[in-house]
Short mmCIF file of C-alpha atoms and ligand atoms in Angstrom, two decimals:
data_model
loop_
_atom_site.label_atom_id
_atom_site.label_comp_id
_atom_site.label_asym_id
_atom_site.label_seq_id
_atom_site.Cartn_x
_atom_site.Cartn_y
_atom_site.Cartn_z
CA MET A 1 0.00 0.00 0.00
CA SER A 2 1.35 3.44 -0.93
CA ASP A 3 2.43 5.91 1.77
CA ALA A 4 1.33 8.83 -0.45
CA PRO A 5 -1.13 11.15 1.32
CA THR A 6 -4.76 10.77 0.23
CA HIS A 7 -7.01 13.76 -0.58
CA ASP A 8 -10.71 14.13 -0.07
CA ALA A 9 -12.06 15.99 -3.12
CA ASP A 10 -14.61 17.79 -0.91
CA GLU A 11 -11.80 19.31 1.13
CA PHE A 12 -10.00 20.72 -1.92
CA GLU A 13 -9.92 24.49 -2.06
CA PRO A 14 -8.74 26.13 -5.30
CA VAL A 15 -6.00 28.74 -4.99
CA ASP A 16 -6.44 32.06 -6.85
CA VAL A 17 -3.18 32.41 -8.71
CA PHE A 18 -4.25 35.67 -10.35
CA GLU A 19 -6.29 38.27 -8.57
CA THR A 20 -9.71 38.46 -10.26
CA THR A 21 -12.25 41.24 -10.53
CA GLU A 22 -15.89 41.12 -11.55
CA MET A 23 -15.12 42.06 -15.16
CA ASP A 24 -11.96 39.95 -15.42
CA LEU A 25 -11.61 38.47 -18.89
CA ARG A 26 -8.53 36.31 -18.40
CA PRO A 27 -10.51 33.08 -17.92
CA GLY A 28 -12.11 33.84 -21.32
CA ALA A 29 -8.66 34.24 -22.82
CA ASP A 30 -7.76 30.76 -21.53
CA ASP A 31 -10.67 29.29 -23.52
CA CYS A 32 -8.89 30.23 -26.75
CA TYR A 33 -7.19 27.24 -28.40
CA LYS A 34 -5.72 29.29 -31.27
CA CYS A 35 -7.77 27.80 -34.09
CA SER A 36 -7.71 31.20 -35.91
CA THR A 37 -11.33 30.89 -37.04
CA CYS A 38 -11.93 34.42 -35.70
CA ASP A 39 -9.08 35.77 -37.86
CA THR A 40 -10.54 34.28 -41.01
CA SER A 41 -13.95 35.81 -40.23
CA CYS A 42 -12.60 39.34 -39.66
CA PRO A 43 -13.43 41.69 -42.56
CA VAL A 44 -10.82 44.25 -41.49
CA ALA A 45 -7.98 41.70 -41.33
CA GLU A 46 -8.94 40.61 -44.85
CA VAL A 47 -8.24 44.03 -46.36
CA ASP A 48 -5.82 45.72 -43.94
CA ASP A 49 -2.42 43.98 -43.80
CA GLU A 50 -1.40 46.04 -40.77
CA PHE A 51 -4.28 44.75 -38.65
CA PRO A 52 -3.23 41.66 -36.67
CA GLY A 53 -6.81 40.35 -36.26
CA PRO A 54 -9.12 39.39 -33.39
CA LYS A 55 -7.04 36.52 -31.94
CA PHE A 56 -4.23 38.95 -31.20
CA GLN A 57 -6.54 41.80 -30.13
CA GLY A 58 -8.47 39.52 -27.79
CA PRO A 59 -6.98 36.49 -26.04
CA GLU A 60 -3.33 37.16 -26.85
CA GLN A 61 -3.41 40.72 -25.49
CA TRP A 62 -5.22 39.50 -22.39
CA ARG A 63 -2.56 36.88 -21.79
CA LEU A 64 0.10 39.57 -22.27
CA LYS A 65 -1.67 41.69 -19.68
CA ARG A 66 -0.43 39.20 -17.10
CA THR A 67 2.99 40.61 -17.85
CA GLU A 68 3.84 43.66 -15.81
CA GLY A 69 3.85 46.90 -17.82
CA HIS A 70 2.23 45.53 -21.00
CA GLU A 71 0.67 48.34 -23.05
CA ILE A 72 -2.31 47.87 -25.36
CA ASP A 73 -1.22 47.72 -29.00
CA ASP A 74 -2.45 50.72 -31.03
CA SER A 75 -3.89 48.39 -33.72
CA ILE A 76 -6.89 47.97 -31.39
CA THR A 77 -8.18 51.25 -32.86
CA SER A 78 -8.46 49.58 -36.29
CA CYS A 79 -11.02 47.03 -35.07
CA SER A 80 -14.38 48.26 -36.38
CA ASN A 81 -16.40 46.49 -33.64
CA CYS A 82 -18.43 44.60 -36.25
CA MET A 83 -18.44 41.69 -33.72
CA ARG A 84 -18.29 39.02 -36.42
CA CYS A 85 -15.44 37.32 -34.54
CA ASP A 86 -17.76 36.75 -31.54
CA ASP A 87 -20.08 34.76 -33.72
CA ALA A 88 -17.24 32.81 -35.35
CA CYS A 89 -15.42 31.59 -32.24
CA PRO A 90 -16.22 27.91 -31.49
CA SER A 91 -14.98 28.32 -27.92
CA SER A 92 -17.18 31.29 -26.92
CA VAL A 93 -14.19 33.51 -26.15
CA PRO A 94 -15.68 36.96 -25.34
CA LEU A 95 -13.71 38.64 -28.14
CA SER A 96 -15.67 41.86 -28.62
CA GLN A 97 -15.84 42.39 -24.86
CA MET A 98 -12.04 42.06 -24.79
CA HIS A 99 -11.68 44.47 -27.73
CA ASN A 100 -14.03 47.05 -26.20
CA THR A 101 -12.26 46.87 -22.85
CA ALA A 102 -8.79 47.04 -24.40
CA ARG A 103 -9.79 49.95 -26.65
CA GLY A 104 -11.17 51.80 -23.63
CA GLU A 105 -7.91 51.24 -21.77
CA TYR A 106 -5.87 52.33 -24.79
CA VAL A 107 -7.82 55.58 -25.16
CA GLU A 108 -7.67 56.23 -21.42
CA ASN A 109 -3.87 55.83 -21.52
CA GLN A 110 -3.72 58.48 -24.25
CA ARG A 111 -4.65 61.15 -21.71
CA PHE A 112 -1.14 62.42 -21.53
CA GLY A 113 -1.79 65.36 -19.15
CA ARG A 114 -1.59 63.27 -15.97
CA GLU A 115 1.69 61.58 -16.96
CA ALA A 116 3.21 64.93 -17.97
CA LEU A 117 2.26 66.46 -14.60
CA SER A 118 3.65 63.49 -12.75
CA ALA A 119 6.95 63.78 -14.68
CA LEU A 120 7.00 67.50 -13.84
CA ALA A 121 6.35 66.75 -10.16
CA ASP A 122 9.39 64.45 -10.26
CA GLY A 123 11.39 67.42 -11.59
CA ASN A 124 11.75 65.81 -15.01
CA LEU A 125 11.00 68.66 -17.41
CA ARG A 126 12.44 66.97 -20.52
CA GLU A 127 10.34 63.82 -19.96
CA ALA A 128 7.22 65.98 -19.38
CA LEU A 129 7.83 67.83 -22.67
CA ASP A 130 8.37 64.55 -24.53
CA ILE A 131 5.09 63.18 -23.16
CA VAL A 132 3.21 66.32 -24.27
CA ARG A 133 4.84 66.25 -27.73
CA GLU A 134 4.01 62.57 -28.27
CA GLY A 135 0.49 63.09 -26.97
CA GLN A 136 -0.11 65.94 -29.38
CA ASP A 137 0.71 63.74 -32.37
CA GLY A 138 -2.62 61.96 -32.15
CA LEU A 139 -4.60 64.88 -30.74
CA VAL A 140 -6.52 65.76 -33.92
CA GLU A 141 -7.38 62.11 -34.56
CA ARG A 142 -8.66 61.75 -31.01
CA LEU A 143 -10.75 64.90 -31.35
CA ARG A 144 -12.17 63.60 -34.65
CA ASN A 145 -13.01 60.26 -33.03
CA ARG A 146 -14.70 62.02 -30.12
CA ILE A 147 -16.86 64.07 -32.49
CA LEU A 148 -17.81 60.99 -34.53
CA ALA A 149 -18.50 58.96 -31.39
CA ASN A 150 -20.72 61.69 -29.95
CA TYR A 151 -23.05 61.85 -32.94
CA HIS A 152 -25.91 62.31 -30.47
CA THR A 153 -24.56 65.77 -29.54
CA SER A 154 -23.86 66.96 -33.12
CA ALA A 155 -27.26 65.72 -34.30
CA TRP A 156 -29.00 67.41 -31.35
CA LEU A 157 -27.31 70.73 -32.25
CA ALA A 158 -28.19 70.26 -35.95
CA SER A 159 -31.84 69.60 -35.07
CA PHE A 160 -32.29 73.27 -34.09
CA MET A 161 -31.62 74.36 -37.71
CA PRO A 162 -31.71 71.21 -39.83
CA SER A 163 -31.80 72.96 -43.22
CA VAL A 164 -28.72 75.05 -42.36
CA ALA A 165 -26.94 71.96 -40.99
CA ASN A 166 -27.81 69.98 -44.14
CA PHE A 167 -26.40 72.73 -46.35
CA VAL A 168 -23.19 73.22 -44.33
CA MET A 169 -22.47 69.51 -43.82
CA ASN A 170 -22.55 68.85 -47.56
CA PHE A 171 -21.02 72.14 -48.73
CA GLY A 172 -17.99 71.16 -50.85
CA PRO A 173 -15.34 73.49 -49.35
CA ALA A 174 -16.49 72.68 -45.80
CA ARG A 175 -16.21 68.94 -46.53
CA TRP A 176 -12.76 69.44 -48.06
CA ALA A 177 -11.63 71.33 -44.95
CA MET A 178 -13.06 68.63 -42.66
CA ALA A 179 -11.17 65.98 -44.57
CA LYS A 180 -7.90 67.91 -44.49
CA THR A 181 -8.00 69.12 -40.91
CA MET A 182 -10.04 66.44 -39.10
CA GLY A 183 -9.70 63.32 -41.23
CA VAL A 184 -13.45 62.89 -41.87
CA THR A 185 -13.76 61.53 -45.41
CA SER A 186 -15.26 63.85 -48.02
CA GLU A 187 -16.20 60.85 -50.21
CA ARG A 188 -19.51 60.32 -48.42
CA GLU A 189 -22.64 62.47 -48.37
CA PHE A 190 -23.68 63.41 -44.86
CA PRO A 191 -27.09 61.98 -44.01
CA GLU A 192 -29.84 64.61 -43.93
CA PHE A 193 -31.29 65.79 -40.64
CA ALA A 194 -35.09 65.67 -40.57
CA ASP A 195 -37.14 68.87 -40.31
CA GLN A 196 -39.05 67.33 -37.44
CA THR A 197 -37.40 64.79 -35.11
CA PHE A 198 -39.21 61.64 -34.06
CA ARG A 199 -39.60 62.99 -30.52
CA GLU A 200 -41.08 66.27 -31.84
CA TRP A 201 -43.56 64.24 -33.91
CA TRP A 202 -44.36 62.09 -30.88
CA ALA A 203 -45.04 65.16 -28.73
CA ALA A 204 -47.10 66.85 -31.49
CA ARG A 205 -49.40 63.81 -31.85
CA GLY A 206 -49.95 63.75 -28.07
CA GLY A 207 -47.92 60.58 -27.38
CA ALA A 208 -49.48 57.13 -27.34
CA GLN A 209 -52.81 56.68 -29.13
CA VAL A 210 -53.42 53.27 -27.52
CA SER A 211 -53.61 52.62 -23.82
CA ASN A 212 -53.13 49.00 -22.80
CA PRO A 213 -51.46 47.92 -19.54
CA ASP A 214 -51.41 44.29 -20.79
CA LYS A 215 -49.44 45.01 -23.98
CA ARG A 216 -46.86 47.68 -23.44
CA ILE A 217 -43.51 48.37 -25.07
CA ALA A 218 -40.90 51.07 -24.45
CA TYR A 219 -39.41 52.22 -27.75
CA PHE A 220 -35.66 52.82 -27.84
CA HIS A 221 -35.41 54.90 -31.03
CA GLY A 222 -31.69 55.70 -30.80
CA CYS A 223 -30.12 58.77 -32.42
CA TYR A 224 -30.63 58.00 -36.07
CA SER A 225 -34.37 57.31 -36.03
CA ASN A 226 -34.84 60.40 -33.93
CA PHE A 227 -32.75 62.91 -35.88
CA ASN A 228 -32.43 61.49 -39.41
CA THR A 229 -35.08 58.89 -40.23
CA PRO A 230 -38.13 59.60 -38.05
CA GLU A 231 -40.18 57.69 -40.64
CA VAL A 232 -38.69 54.47 -39.17
CA GLY A 233 -39.78 55.46 -35.66
CA LYS A 234 -43.25 56.45 -36.89
CA ALA A 235 -43.58 53.10 -38.68
CA MET A 236 -42.59 51.32 -35.47
CA VAL A 237 -45.23 53.17 -33.43
CA ARG A 238 -48.01 52.70 -36.02
CA VAL A 239 -47.33 48.99 -36.50
CA TYR A 240 -47.26 48.31 -32.76
CA GLU A 241 -50.41 50.34 -32.20
CA GLU A 242 -52.08 48.34 -35.00
CA PHE A 243 -51.43 45.23 -32.87
CA GLY A 244 -52.94 46.96 -29.82
CA TYR A 245 -49.74 47.89 -28.00
CA GLU A 246 -49.34 50.91 -25.80
CA VAL A 247 -46.05 52.52 -26.81
CA LEU A 248 -43.93 54.38 -24.26
CA VAL A 249 -41.08 56.61 -25.42
CA PRO A 250 -38.84 57.07 -22.36
CA PRO A 251 -36.19 59.83 -22.21
CA GLN A 252 -33.02 58.33 -23.64
CA LYS A 253 -29.50 59.02 -24.87
CA CYS A 254 -27.23 57.34 -27.40
CA SER A 255 -26.99 53.56 -26.97
CA GLY A 256 -23.19 54.01 -26.86
CA THR A 257 -22.43 51.96 -30.00
CA PRO A 258 -20.16 54.58 -31.66
CA MET A 259 -18.48 55.25 -28.32
CA PHE A 260 -17.60 51.57 -27.79
CA ALA A 261 -16.07 51.49 -31.28
CA ASN A 262 -13.89 54.51 -30.46
CA GLY A 263 -12.83 53.44 -26.96
CA MET A 264 -14.81 56.17 -25.20
CA LEU A 265 -16.14 54.03 -22.40
CA GLY A 266 -16.50 56.96 -19.98
CA ASP A 267 -18.90 58.73 -22.38
CA ALA A 268 -20.72 55.47 -23.10
CA ARG A 269 -21.14 54.79 -19.40
CA ARG A 270 -22.70 58.22 -18.80
CA HIS A 271 -25.23 57.57 -21.57
CA ALA A 272 -25.84 54.03 -20.31
CA GLU A 273 -26.63 55.34 -16.82
CA THR A 274 -29.50 57.46 -18.18
CA ASN A 275 -30.75 54.73 -20.49
CA VAL A 276 -30.66 51.97 -17.88
CA LYS A 277 -32.41 54.13 -15.26
CA ASN A 278 -35.26 55.09 -17.63
CA LEU A 279 -35.63 51.71 -19.32
CA ALA A 280 -35.59 49.86 -15.99
CA ALA A 281 -38.42 52.18 -14.86
CA ALA A 282 -40.37 51.29 -18.03
CA ILE A 283 -39.88 47.57 -17.28
CA GLU A 284 -41.25 48.20 -13.76
CA ASN A 285 -44.20 49.79 -15.55
CA GLY A 286 -44.88 46.54 -17.41
CA ALA A 287 -43.09 47.32 -20.69
CA GLU A 288 -40.61 45.34 -22.77
CA ILE A 289 -37.81 47.30 -24.49
CA VAL A 290 -37.92 47.35 -28.28
CA ALA A 291 -35.33 48.98 -30.58
CA SER A 292 -35.56 49.59 -34.32
CA CYS A 293 -31.76 49.59 -34.84
CA THR A 294 -29.95 46.26 -34.45
CA SER A 295 -26.80 47.95 -33.09
CA CYS A 296 -28.89 49.62 -30.36
CA SER A 297 -30.52 46.30 -29.38
CA MET A 298 -27.02 44.74 -29.42
CA ALA A 299 -25.69 47.46 -27.10
CA LEU A 300 -28.57 47.22 -24.61
CA GLY A 301 -28.77 43.44 -24.73
CA GLN A 302 -25.11 42.44 -24.76
CA GLU A 303 -22.53 45.21 -24.48
CA TYR A 304 -24.08 47.00 -21.49
CA PRO A 305 -23.85 44.07 -19.06
CA GLU A 306 -20.46 43.08 -20.50
CA LEU A 307 -18.94 46.49 -19.85
CA PHE A 308 -20.80 48.22 -17.04
CA ASP A 309 -21.95 47.32 -13.59
CA LEU A 310 -25.14 49.37 -13.04
CA ASP A 311 -28.30 48.71 -11.07
CA GLY A 312 -30.94 47.20 -13.35
CA ILE A 313 -28.56 46.59 -16.28
CA GLU A 314 -29.14 42.81 -16.39
CA ASP A 315 -32.89 43.40 -16.32
CA VAL A 316 -32.69 45.84 -19.23
CA ALA A 317 -30.56 43.37 -21.21
CA ALA A 318 -32.96 40.49 -20.56
CA HIS A 319 -36.01 42.55 -21.63
CA THR A 320 -34.55 44.04 -24.86
CA TYR A 321 -35.69 42.99 -28.35
CA GLU A 322 -35.37 44.22 -31.91
CA GLY A 323 -38.63 45.63 -33.36
CA VAL A 324 -39.55 42.88 -35.83
CA GLU A 325 -38.19 40.13 -33.58
CA TYR A 326 -40.57 41.05 -30.74
CA LEU A 327 -43.63 41.04 -33.00
CA ARG A 328 -42.68 37.69 -34.49
CA LEU A 329 -42.37 36.24 -30.99
CA HIS A 330 -45.62 37.66 -29.62
CA GLU A 331 -48.00 38.14 -32.55
CA ASP A 332 -49.08 36.15 -35.58
CA LEU A 333 -47.16 38.44 -37.91
CA GLU A 334 -46.97 35.91 -40.74
CA GLY A 335 -50.75 35.38 -40.48
CA ALA A 336 -51.39 39.14 -40.63
CA LEU A 337 -49.17 39.45 -43.72
CA ASP A 338 -50.95 36.51 -45.39
CA GLU A 339 -54.10 38.60 -45.53
CA THR A 340 -52.61 41.68 -47.13
CA SER A 341 -50.47 42.80 -50.05
CA VAL A 342 -48.40 45.76 -51.21
CA ASP A 343 -47.80 47.33 -54.60
CA GLY A 344 -44.98 45.48 -56.38
CA SER A 345 -41.59 46.01 -54.74
CA GLU A 346 -38.30 44.13 -55.12
CA PHE A 347 -35.76 44.34 -52.33
CA ALA A 348 -32.07 43.50 -52.00
CA TYR A 349 -31.78 42.68 -48.29
CA HIS A 350 -28.54 42.99 -46.30
CA ALA A 351 -28.35 41.55 -42.77
CA PRO A 352 -26.20 43.81 -40.58
CA CYS A 353 -23.38 42.08 -38.66
CA HIS A 354 -25.04 43.04 -35.36
CA ALA A 355 -28.32 41.44 -36.51
CA ARG A 356 -26.35 38.30 -37.36
CA ASN A 357 -24.93 38.27 -33.81
CA GLN A 358 -28.47 38.31 -32.41
CA GLY A 359 -29.65 35.50 -34.70
CA LEU A 360 -31.86 37.91 -36.68
CA ASP A 361 -30.15 37.69 -40.06
CA THR A 362 -32.86 35.64 -41.79
CA GLN A 363 -36.02 37.14 -40.30
CA ALA A 364 -36.76 39.85 -42.91
CA VAL A 365 -36.42 37.43 -45.82
CA GLU A 366 -38.47 34.74 -44.02
CA LEU A 367 -41.15 37.27 -43.19
CA PHE A 368 -41.55 39.04 -46.51
CA SER A 369 -40.93 36.16 -48.95
CA ASP A 370 -44.63 35.23 -48.96
CA LEU A 371 -46.02 38.77 -48.89
CA ASP A 372 -48.06 39.43 -52.03
CA GLY A 373 -46.42 42.04 -54.23
CA VAL A 374 -42.94 41.65 -52.69
CA ALA A 375 -39.80 39.94 -53.95
CA ILE A 376 -36.91 39.93 -51.51
CA GLU A 377 -33.41 38.54 -51.95
CA ASP A 378 -30.69 38.13 -49.34
CA VAL A 379 -27.47 39.61 -50.71
CA GLY A 380 -25.17 37.31 -48.73
CA ASP A 381 -23.38 37.27 -45.44
CA SER A 382 -20.58 39.77 -46.08
CA CYS A 383 -20.04 42.86 -43.91
CA SER A 384 -21.20 46.16 -45.40
CA GLY A 385 -17.84 47.64 -44.39
CA ILE A 386 -18.96 50.90 -42.82
CA SER A 387 -19.33 49.68 -39.22
CA GLY A 388 -20.70 52.92 -37.83
CA THR A 389 -17.91 55.49 -37.65
CA TYR A 390 -15.16 53.27 -39.16
CA GLY A 391 -16.02 54.07 -42.79
CA TRP A 392 -16.22 57.81 -42.05
CA LYS A 393 -12.53 58.00 -41.17
CA GLU A 394 -10.37 59.29 -44.01
CA GLU A 395 -7.70 56.64 -43.48
CA LYS A 396 -10.28 53.80 -43.36
CA TYR A 397 -12.53 54.84 -46.25
CA ASP A 398 -10.80 52.70 -48.91
CA TYR A 399 -10.80 49.64 -46.64
CA SER A 400 -14.46 50.25 -45.88
CA MET A 401 -15.34 50.27 -49.59
CA GLU A 402 -13.17 47.22 -50.27
CA ILE A 403 -15.01 45.29 -47.54
CA GLY A 404 -18.35 46.45 -48.96
CA GLU A 405 -17.53 45.43 -52.55
CA GLU A 406 -19.02 41.91 -52.19
CA MET A 407 -22.30 43.33 -50.87
CA PHE A 408 -22.47 45.99 -53.63
CA GLU A 409 -21.97 43.32 -56.31
CA HIS A 410 -24.65 41.08 -54.85
CA MET A 411 -27.05 44.01 -54.60
CA GLU A 412 -26.48 44.86 -58.23
CA HIS A 413 -27.13 41.25 -59.26
CA ALA A 414 -30.34 41.06 -57.24
CA ALA A 415 -33.58 41.77 -59.10
CA GLY A 416 -34.67 44.81 -57.10
CA GLU A 417 -33.24 48.30 -57.04
CA THR A 418 -34.34 49.08 -53.51
CA GLY A 419 -32.24 47.96 -50.57
CA MET A 420 -33.44 46.84 -47.15
CA THR A 421 -31.64 46.61 -43.82
CA GLU A 422 -32.20 47.27 -40.10
CA CYS A 423 -28.96 49.22 -39.49
CA PRO A 424 -28.79 52.93 -40.37
CA THR A 425 -25.07 52.97 -41.15
CA CYS A 426 -25.30 49.81 -43.29
CA ALA A 427 -28.08 51.68 -45.11
CA MET A 428 -25.69 54.62 -45.72
CA GLN A 429 -23.08 52.26 -47.14
CA MET A 430 -25.62 50.42 -49.33
CA GLU A 431 -26.87 53.71 -50.75
CA HIS A 432 -23.32 55.04 -51.19
CA GLY A 433 -22.14 51.92 -53.05
CA THR A 434 -25.16 51.40 -55.31
CA GLY A 435 -27.25 54.58 -55.36
CA TYR A 436 -30.32 52.54 -54.29
CA GLU A 437 -33.01 53.84 -51.99
CA ILE A 438 -32.83 51.88 -48.71
CA ARG A 439 -35.78 51.01 -46.48
CA HIS A 440 -36.23 49.50 -43.04
CA PRO A 441 -38.33 46.31 -42.62
CA LEU A 442 -40.65 48.24 -40.26
CA GLU A 443 -41.52 50.63 -43.11
CA LEU A 444 -42.64 47.71 -45.26
CA LEU A 445 -44.64 46.31 -42.33
CA GLU A 446 -46.31 49.70 -41.96
CA GLU A 447 -47.17 49.77 -45.66
CA ALA A 448 -48.55 46.22 -45.56
CA LEU A 449 -50.45 46.41 -42.26
CA VAL A 450 -51.32 50.07 -41.68
CA THR A 451 -51.20 52.56 -44.52
CA GLY A 452 -51.84 50.13 -47.39
CA SER A 453 -54.53 48.01 -45.73
S1 SF4 B 1 -11.87 31.55 -32.85
FE1 SF4 B 1 -11.87 31.54 -30.60
S2 SF4 B 1 -10.64 29.74 -30.04
FE2 SF4 B 1 -10.22 30.17 -32.22
S3 SF4 B 1 -8.39 31.53 -32.16
FE3 SF4 B 1 -10.19 32.90 -32.19
S4 SF4 B 1 -10.59 33.28 -30.01
FE4 SF4 B 1 -9.23 31.50 -30.08
S1 SF4 B 2 -14.95 43.05 -34.12
FE1 SF4 B 2 -14.88 42.84 -36.38
S2 SF4 B 2 -13.15 44.14 -37.01
FE2 SF4 B 2 -12.93 43.80 -34.80
S3 SF4 B 2 -11.57 42.05 -34.64
FE3 SF4 B 2 -13.69 41.25 -34.57
S4 SF4 B 2 -14.18 40.71 -36.68
FE4 SF4 B 2 -12.36 42.05 -36.75
#
């Protein structure tokens, strides 16, 4: 018989080798077995030779973070946050959460003022000057990224004088100057601001037209439906009211999507605090949260609880749906469409990457294929290439168009000359690459079930 000591499994207590925190992602990094599937799914890595890809940005950087003094690689700013790598990973490594966190840390470390002051306090004037000089190198780019990430603020300002803003934003010399001084591409047309925002329309009509405590939704319209395409928000309200829902429109800020993509987690958190507080109150009031933009539903449903620790955030995530998704789950939408028709329309449908992540990439085609008067064709599973603010950056514009090429070609081969998608920036890219008019599935639902019936 062996003299070796015996162990009772029940008495075993694991030892924490590494200190962990609530948001610690290192265990996720350990789930990576380096298959490189994420790298082959990354649209940016496919066109940008300098970009090392999601495996490096995610698990490898997190392993390196165990090394004292490791700094985040600046290539993290080239990740467009399309989140396709999340979907591709067979080992459920939380890649986009790692990228968002790393990007936030990278941007935070760019605040050179504190380091310069600390060098000065140590009596090291030369080091302080070097820090300031290096920090200034990327200052304009950081300012540009902040402006792009805070679209909510620019759009709010533009909404006071939309016609002036529309003229100035697309005035040739102004666009040339923005490209030269700020690095915002002049190749794209700025989207028009609406004369009347969705919220102004909502207030003017006196709010909800249906009262129903048993069927209540809180609409998260996001920035774009409010300031640029209020027709999408109106369609959402009218379709839900047609099914007998009481629609609430709580006060809200940007979902944070463009801020995550630019590493501005402090700004995103401030917006999330307002959104979570107001949406959690709506849930208390018996409502489910419904968004018309798939990036907004992605932010509320996945990125919020991954990145922030706020009261009610898990509740908001669990109660968030995309607009068509919720109706398909709770109403006989197919049955309602069976009994109606629209005037002949042919659509080239593109599923946004963030819809794909939520398992919503086939729903528009499934829903509208049997609708009388409609032909709809899926234009494939490629990324549109714009990824929110990515395609607006001067240095990324060519990559953005190269990524979008496959989608443009498929759109042009499809029968229709009208595009359809749920994401407002994918819609910009589709229109930019093909010249097609682009519609939201909710607008077609409105035509079929409300205005055309
Ligand atoms: S797909 Fe997942 S497991 Fe494979 S290399 Fe990427 S992170 Fe690692
Ligand atoms: S989020 Fe998109 S761009 Fe970023 S690493 Fe993943 S696949 Fe590539």
